[in-house]
Tab-separated table of C-alpha atoms in Angstrom:
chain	number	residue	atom	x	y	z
A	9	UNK	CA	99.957	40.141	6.018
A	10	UNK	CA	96.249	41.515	6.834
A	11	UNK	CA	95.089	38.135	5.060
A	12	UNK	CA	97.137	35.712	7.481
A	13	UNK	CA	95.886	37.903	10.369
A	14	UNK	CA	92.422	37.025	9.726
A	15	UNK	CA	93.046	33.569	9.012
A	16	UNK	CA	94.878	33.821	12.306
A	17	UNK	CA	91.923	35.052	14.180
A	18	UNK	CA	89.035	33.017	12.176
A	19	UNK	CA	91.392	29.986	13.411
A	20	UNK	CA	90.752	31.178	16.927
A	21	UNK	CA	87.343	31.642	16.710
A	22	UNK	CA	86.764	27.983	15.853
A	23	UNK	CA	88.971	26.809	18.302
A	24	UNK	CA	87.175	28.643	20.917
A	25	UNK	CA	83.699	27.742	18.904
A	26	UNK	CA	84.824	24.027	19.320
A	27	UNK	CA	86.340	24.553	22.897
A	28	UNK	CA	83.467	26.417	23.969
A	29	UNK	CA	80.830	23.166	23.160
A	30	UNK	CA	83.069	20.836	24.476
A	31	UNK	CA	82.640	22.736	27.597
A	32	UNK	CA	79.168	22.902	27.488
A	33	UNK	CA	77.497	20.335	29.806
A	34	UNK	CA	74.311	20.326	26.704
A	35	UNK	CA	76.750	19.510	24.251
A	36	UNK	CA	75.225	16.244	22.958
A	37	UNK	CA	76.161	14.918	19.960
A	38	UNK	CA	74.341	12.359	18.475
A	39	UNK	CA	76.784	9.705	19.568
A	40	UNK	CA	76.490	10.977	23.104
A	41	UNK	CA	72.934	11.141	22.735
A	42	UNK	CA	72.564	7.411	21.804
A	43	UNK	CA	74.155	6.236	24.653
A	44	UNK	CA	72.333	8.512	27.302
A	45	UNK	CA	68.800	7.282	25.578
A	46	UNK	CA	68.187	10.737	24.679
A	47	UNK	CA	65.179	11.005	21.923
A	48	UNK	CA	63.953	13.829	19.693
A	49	UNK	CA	60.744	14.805	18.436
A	50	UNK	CA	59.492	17.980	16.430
A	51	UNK	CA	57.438	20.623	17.365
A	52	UNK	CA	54.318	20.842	15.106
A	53	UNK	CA	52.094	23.834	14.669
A	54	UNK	CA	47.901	22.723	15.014
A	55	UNK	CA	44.932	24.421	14.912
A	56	UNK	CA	43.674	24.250	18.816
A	57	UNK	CA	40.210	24.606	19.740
A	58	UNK	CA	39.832	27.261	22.792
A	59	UNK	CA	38.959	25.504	25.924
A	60	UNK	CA	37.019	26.397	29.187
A	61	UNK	CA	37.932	25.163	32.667
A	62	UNK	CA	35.507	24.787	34.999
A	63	UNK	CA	35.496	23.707	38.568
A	64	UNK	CA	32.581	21.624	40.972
A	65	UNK	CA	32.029	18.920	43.207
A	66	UNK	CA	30.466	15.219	43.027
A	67	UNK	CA	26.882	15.171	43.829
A	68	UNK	CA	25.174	13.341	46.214
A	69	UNK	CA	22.411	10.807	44.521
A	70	UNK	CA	20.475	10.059	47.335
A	71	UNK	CA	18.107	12.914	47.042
A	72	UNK	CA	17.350	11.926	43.194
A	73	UNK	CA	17.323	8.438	43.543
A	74	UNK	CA	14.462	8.905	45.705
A	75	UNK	CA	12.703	11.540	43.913
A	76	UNK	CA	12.636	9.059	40.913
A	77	UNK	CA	11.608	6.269	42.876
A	78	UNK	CA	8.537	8.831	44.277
A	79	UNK	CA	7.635	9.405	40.250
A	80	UNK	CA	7.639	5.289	39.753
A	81	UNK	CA	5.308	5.100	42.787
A	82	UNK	CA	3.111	8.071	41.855
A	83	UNK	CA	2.874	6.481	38.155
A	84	UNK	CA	2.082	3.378	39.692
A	85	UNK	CA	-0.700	4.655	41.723
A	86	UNK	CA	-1.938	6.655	38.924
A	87	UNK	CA	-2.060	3.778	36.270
A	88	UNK	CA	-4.288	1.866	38.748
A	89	UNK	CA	-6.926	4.806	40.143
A	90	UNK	CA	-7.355	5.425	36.430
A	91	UNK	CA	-8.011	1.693	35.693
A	92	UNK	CA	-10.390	1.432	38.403
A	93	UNK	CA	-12.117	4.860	37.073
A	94	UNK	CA	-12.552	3.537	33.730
A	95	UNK	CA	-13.613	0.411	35.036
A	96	UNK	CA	-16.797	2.296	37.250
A	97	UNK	CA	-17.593	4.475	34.569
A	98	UNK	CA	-18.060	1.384	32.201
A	99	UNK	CA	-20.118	-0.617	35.137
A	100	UNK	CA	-22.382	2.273	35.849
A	101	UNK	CA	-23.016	2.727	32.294
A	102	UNK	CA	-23.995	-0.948	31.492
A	103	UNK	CA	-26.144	-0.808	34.568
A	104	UNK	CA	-23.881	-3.103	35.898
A	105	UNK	CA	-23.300	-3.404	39.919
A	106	UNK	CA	-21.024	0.851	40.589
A	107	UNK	CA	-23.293	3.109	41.888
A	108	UNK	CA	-22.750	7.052	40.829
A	109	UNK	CA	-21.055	7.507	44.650
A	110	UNK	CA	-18.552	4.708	43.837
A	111	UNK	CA	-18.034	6.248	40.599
A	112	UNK	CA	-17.254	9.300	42.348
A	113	UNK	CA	-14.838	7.843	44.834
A	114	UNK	CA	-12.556	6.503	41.638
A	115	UNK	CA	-12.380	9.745	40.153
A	116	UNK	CA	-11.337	11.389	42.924
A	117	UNK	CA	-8.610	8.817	43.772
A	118	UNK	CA	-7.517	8.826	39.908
A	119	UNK	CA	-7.575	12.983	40.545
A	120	UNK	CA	-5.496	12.977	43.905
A	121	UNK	CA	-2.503	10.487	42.030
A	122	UNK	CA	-2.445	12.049	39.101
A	123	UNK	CA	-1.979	15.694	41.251
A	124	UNK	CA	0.654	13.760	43.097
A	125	UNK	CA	2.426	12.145	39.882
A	126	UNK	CA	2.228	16.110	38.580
A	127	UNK	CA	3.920	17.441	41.376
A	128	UNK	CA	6.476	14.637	41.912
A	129	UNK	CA	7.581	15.290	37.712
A	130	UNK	CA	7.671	19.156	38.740
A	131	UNK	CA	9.945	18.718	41.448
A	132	UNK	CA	12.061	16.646	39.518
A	133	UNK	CA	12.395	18.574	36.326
A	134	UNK	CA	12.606	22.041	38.741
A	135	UNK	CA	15.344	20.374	40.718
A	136	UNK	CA	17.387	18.586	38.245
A	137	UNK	CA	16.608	19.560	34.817
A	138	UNK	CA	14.628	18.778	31.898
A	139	UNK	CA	17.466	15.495	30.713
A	140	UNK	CA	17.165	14.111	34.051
A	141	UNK	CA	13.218	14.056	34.234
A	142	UNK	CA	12.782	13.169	30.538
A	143	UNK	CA	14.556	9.473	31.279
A	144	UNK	CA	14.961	9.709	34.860
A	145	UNK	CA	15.001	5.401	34.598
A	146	UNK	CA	17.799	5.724	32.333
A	147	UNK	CA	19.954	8.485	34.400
A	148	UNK	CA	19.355	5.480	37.856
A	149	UNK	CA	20.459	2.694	35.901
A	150	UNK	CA	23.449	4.689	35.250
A	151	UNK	CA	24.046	5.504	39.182
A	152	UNK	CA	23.427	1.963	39.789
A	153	UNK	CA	25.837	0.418	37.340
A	154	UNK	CA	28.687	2.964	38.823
A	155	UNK	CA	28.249	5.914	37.302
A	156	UNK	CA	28.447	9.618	39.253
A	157	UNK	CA	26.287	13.069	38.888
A	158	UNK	CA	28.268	15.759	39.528
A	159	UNK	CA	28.304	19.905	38.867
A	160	UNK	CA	30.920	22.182	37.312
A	161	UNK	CA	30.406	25.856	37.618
A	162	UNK	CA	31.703	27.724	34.102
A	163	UNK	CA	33.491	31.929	35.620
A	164	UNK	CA	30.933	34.463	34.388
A	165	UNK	CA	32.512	35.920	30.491
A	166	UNK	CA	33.731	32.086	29.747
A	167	UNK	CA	31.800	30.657	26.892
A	168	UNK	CA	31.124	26.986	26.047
A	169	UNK	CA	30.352	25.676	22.715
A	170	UNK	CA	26.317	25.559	22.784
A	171	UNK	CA	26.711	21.912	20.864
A	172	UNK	CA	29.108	20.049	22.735
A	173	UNK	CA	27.727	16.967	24.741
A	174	UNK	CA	30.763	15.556	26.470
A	175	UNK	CA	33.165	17.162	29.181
A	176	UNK	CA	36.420	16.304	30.611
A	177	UNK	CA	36.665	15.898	34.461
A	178	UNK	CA	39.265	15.138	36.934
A	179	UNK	CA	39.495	15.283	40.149
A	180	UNK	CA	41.310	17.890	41.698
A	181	UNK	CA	45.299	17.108	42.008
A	182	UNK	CA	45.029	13.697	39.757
A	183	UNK	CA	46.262	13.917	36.243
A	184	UNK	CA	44.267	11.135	34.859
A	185	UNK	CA	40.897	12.148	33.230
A	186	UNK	CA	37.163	11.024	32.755
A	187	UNK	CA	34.788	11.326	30.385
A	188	UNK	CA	31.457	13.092	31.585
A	189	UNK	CA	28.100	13.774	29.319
A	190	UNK	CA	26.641	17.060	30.101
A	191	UNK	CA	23.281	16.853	31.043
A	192	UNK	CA	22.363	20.362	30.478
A	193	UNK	CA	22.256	23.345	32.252
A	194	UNK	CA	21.926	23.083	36.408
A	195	UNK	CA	18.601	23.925	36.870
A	196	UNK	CA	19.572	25.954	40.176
A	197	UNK	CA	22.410	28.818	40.949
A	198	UNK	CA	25.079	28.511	42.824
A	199	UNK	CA	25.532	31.248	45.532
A	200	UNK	CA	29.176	31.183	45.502
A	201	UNK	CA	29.663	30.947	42.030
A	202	UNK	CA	28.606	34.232	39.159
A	203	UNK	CA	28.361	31.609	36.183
A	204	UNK	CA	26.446	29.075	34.439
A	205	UNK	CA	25.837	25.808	36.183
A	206	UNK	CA	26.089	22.204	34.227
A	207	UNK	CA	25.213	19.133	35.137
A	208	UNK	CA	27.498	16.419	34.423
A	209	UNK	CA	27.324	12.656	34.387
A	210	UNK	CA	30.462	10.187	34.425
A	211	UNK	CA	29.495	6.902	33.244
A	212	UNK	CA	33.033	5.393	33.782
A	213	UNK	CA	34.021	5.846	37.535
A	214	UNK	CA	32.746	5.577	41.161
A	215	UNK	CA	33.612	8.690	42.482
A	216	UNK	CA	32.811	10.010	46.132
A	217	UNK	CA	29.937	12.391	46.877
A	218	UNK	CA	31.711	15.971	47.850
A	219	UNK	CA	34.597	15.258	45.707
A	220	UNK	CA	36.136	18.447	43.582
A	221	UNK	CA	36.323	18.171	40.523
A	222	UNK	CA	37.904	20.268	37.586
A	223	UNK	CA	36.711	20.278	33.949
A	224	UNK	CA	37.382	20.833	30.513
A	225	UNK	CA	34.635	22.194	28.347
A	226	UNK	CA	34.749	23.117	24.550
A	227	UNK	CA	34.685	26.769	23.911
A	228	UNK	CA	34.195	29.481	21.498
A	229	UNK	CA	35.498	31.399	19.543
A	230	UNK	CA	36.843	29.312	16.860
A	231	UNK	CA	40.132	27.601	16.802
A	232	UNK	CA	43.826	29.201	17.152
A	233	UNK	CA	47.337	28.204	15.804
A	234	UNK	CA	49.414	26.534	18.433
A	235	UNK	CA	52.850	24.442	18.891
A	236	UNK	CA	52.486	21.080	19.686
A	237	UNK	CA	54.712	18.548	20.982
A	238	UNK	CA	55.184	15.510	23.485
A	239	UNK	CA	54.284	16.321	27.239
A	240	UNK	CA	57.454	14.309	28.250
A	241	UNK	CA	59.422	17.191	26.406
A	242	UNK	CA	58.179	19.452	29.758
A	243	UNK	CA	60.659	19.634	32.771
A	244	UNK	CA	59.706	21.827	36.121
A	245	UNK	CA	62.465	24.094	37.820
A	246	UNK	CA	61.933	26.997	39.913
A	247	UNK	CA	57.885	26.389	39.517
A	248	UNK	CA	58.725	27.223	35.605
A	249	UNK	CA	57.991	24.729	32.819
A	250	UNK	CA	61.324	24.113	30.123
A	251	UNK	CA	62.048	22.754	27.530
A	252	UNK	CA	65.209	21.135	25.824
A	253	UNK	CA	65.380	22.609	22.414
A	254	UNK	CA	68.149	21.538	20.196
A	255	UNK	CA	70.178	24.214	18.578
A	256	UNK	CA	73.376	24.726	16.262
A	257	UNK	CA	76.322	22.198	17.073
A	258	UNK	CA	74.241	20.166	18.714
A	259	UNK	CA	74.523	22.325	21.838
A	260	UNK	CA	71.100	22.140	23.351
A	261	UNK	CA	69.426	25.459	25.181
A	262	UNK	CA	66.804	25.155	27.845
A	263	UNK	CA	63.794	27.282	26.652
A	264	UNK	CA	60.895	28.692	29.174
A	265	UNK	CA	57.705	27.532	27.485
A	266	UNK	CA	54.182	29.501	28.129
A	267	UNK	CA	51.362	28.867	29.395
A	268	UNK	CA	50.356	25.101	28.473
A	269	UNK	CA	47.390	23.251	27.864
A	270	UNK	CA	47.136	19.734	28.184
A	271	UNK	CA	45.499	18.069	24.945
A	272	UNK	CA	44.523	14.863	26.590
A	273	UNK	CA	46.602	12.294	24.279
A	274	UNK	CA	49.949	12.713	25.688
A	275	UNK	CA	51.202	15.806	24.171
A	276	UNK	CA	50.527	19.520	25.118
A	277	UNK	CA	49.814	22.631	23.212
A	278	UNK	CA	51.685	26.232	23.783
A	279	UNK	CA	51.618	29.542	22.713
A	280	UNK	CA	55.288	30.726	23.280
A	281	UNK	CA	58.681	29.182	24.131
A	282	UNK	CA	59.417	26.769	21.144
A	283	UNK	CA	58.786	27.216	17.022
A	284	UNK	CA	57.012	24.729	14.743
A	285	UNK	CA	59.503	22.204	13.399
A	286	UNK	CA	62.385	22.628	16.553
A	287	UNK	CA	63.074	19.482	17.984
A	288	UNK	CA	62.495	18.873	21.837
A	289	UNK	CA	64.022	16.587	24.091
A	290	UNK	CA	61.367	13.695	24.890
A	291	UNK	CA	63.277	11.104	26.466
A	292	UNK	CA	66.141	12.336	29.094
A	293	UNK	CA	65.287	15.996	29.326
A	294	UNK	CA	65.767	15.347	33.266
A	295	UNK	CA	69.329	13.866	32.436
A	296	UNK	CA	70.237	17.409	30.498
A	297	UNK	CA	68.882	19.566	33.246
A	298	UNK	CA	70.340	17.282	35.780
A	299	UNK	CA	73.839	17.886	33.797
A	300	UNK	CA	73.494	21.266	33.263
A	301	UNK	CA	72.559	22.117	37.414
A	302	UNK	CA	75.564	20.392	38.458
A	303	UNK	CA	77.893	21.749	35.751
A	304	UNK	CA	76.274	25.315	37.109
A	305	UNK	CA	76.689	24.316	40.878
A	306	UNK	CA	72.712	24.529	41.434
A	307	UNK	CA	70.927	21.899	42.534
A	308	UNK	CA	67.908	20.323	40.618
A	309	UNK	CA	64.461	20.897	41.722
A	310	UNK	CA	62.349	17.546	42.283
């Protein structure tokens, strides 16, 4: 008798198992799941290099468009006074036709642009850093051909990796990114900001002077374990980020993922929310949480 009971209630509990996912609006067998267009993909677990977000503005050229040009104008004038120095000295030594006053006059010409050329290299280099005014030719043909200067500010206790030479950028509120080369470090503070200053430059994009701008810099320390999977997995409700993780029975449960980091190839990185080797809705996680809302009498959240 006690062993028909049990089978009795086991019964039960299956039916009610079975009745209990047909109910559920994320019941989605693969059948079902084939005709919605609803895809899987697997969580993986990477090693994630630390990252550093930084925020700044585009810069406006003008200013060191000119100072170069002052440089090429001071070398100019330099390269000739010097010429006609040399060329005095060498007259006046022959016995040729320079007297010792016009010999005089050269130097102090060559003296006056090459205290000019000194002080236009100083500005430069004091102003915009030692890259800049090492191949300040190089950095204009850059501007000229499209590129953009701009500076990100890294918070004060944020560390960058020392040998990293490129940056991401964005500009504030677009999700498409740039590549920028970091110049080095700004050469001047920035009164609103307790941090280190970098000067950036974006080869790829004509982007407006003023323009804010948020980056991605390398950091330290080294690398951590995180779980990786497509950023099309990620829906938004309630100003939370889910996802669609697929559980026993096919019954799928809507998980509340941490904080995430975008990893710039279509797929994001987080440290809580989903396991290594669960697999994620990628392809109609809107149609689940659309199904489960109105099965729940709540309405979705654009």
């Amino acid at each position: 008798m006690k062993k028909i009971i049990l089978g009795l209630i086991a019964s039960l509990l299956a039916v009610g198992v079975l009745a209990a996912e047909k109910e559920s609006p994320l019941h989605f067998p693969v059948e079902k799941r084939e005709a919605a267009g609803i895809a899987l993909a697997a969580a993986t677990e990477e090693k994630i290099s630390p990252e550093v977000t930084a925020y700044g503005r585009v810069l406006d050229p003008s200013p060191l468009i000119q100072l170069i040009a002052e440089v090429q104008t001071a070398r100019a004038a330099t390269e000739a006074s010097e010429a006609e120095k040399d060329r005095a000295e060498k007259l006046l030594a022959a016995g040729g036709n320079a007297s010792p006053q016009t010999v005089e006059v050269a130097r102090a010409a060559a003296a006056r642009d090459r205290a000019t050329l000194d002080s236009a290299r100083i500005r430069l280099r004091a102003g915009w850093g030692k890259r800049v005014s090492d191949d300040p030719v190089e950095i204009q043909r850059a501007i000229a051909e499209g590129g953009a200067l701009a500076r990100v500010d890294v918070l004060s206790g944020d560390r960058v990796d020392a040998k990293s030479s490129t940056v991401r950028v964005s500009l504030v509120g677009r999700p498409d990114t740039m590549e920028g080369e970091i110049l080095g470090p700004a050469p001047t503070a920035d009164a609103q900001m307790v941090g280190v200053g970098y000067l950036v430059l974006v080869r790829s994009r004509v982007l407006p002077s003023g323009a804010a701008l948020r980056a991605t810099f390398p950091g330290t320390p080294e690398a951590t374990t995180q779980i990786v999977f497509p950023r099309d997995a990620v829906v938004y409700h309630q100003g939370s980020a889910w996802a669609f993780v697929r559980g026993k029975n096919e019954v799928f449960e809507r998980r509340r993922l941490g904080s995430l980091r975008s990893l710039g190839d279509g797929r994001v990185a987080v440290a809580a929310g989903v396991s290594a080797g669960e697999e994620l809705v990628v392809s109609g996680a809107d149609q689940m949480l659309a199904a489960e809302l109105q099965a729940s009498g709540s309405a979705a959240e654009d």
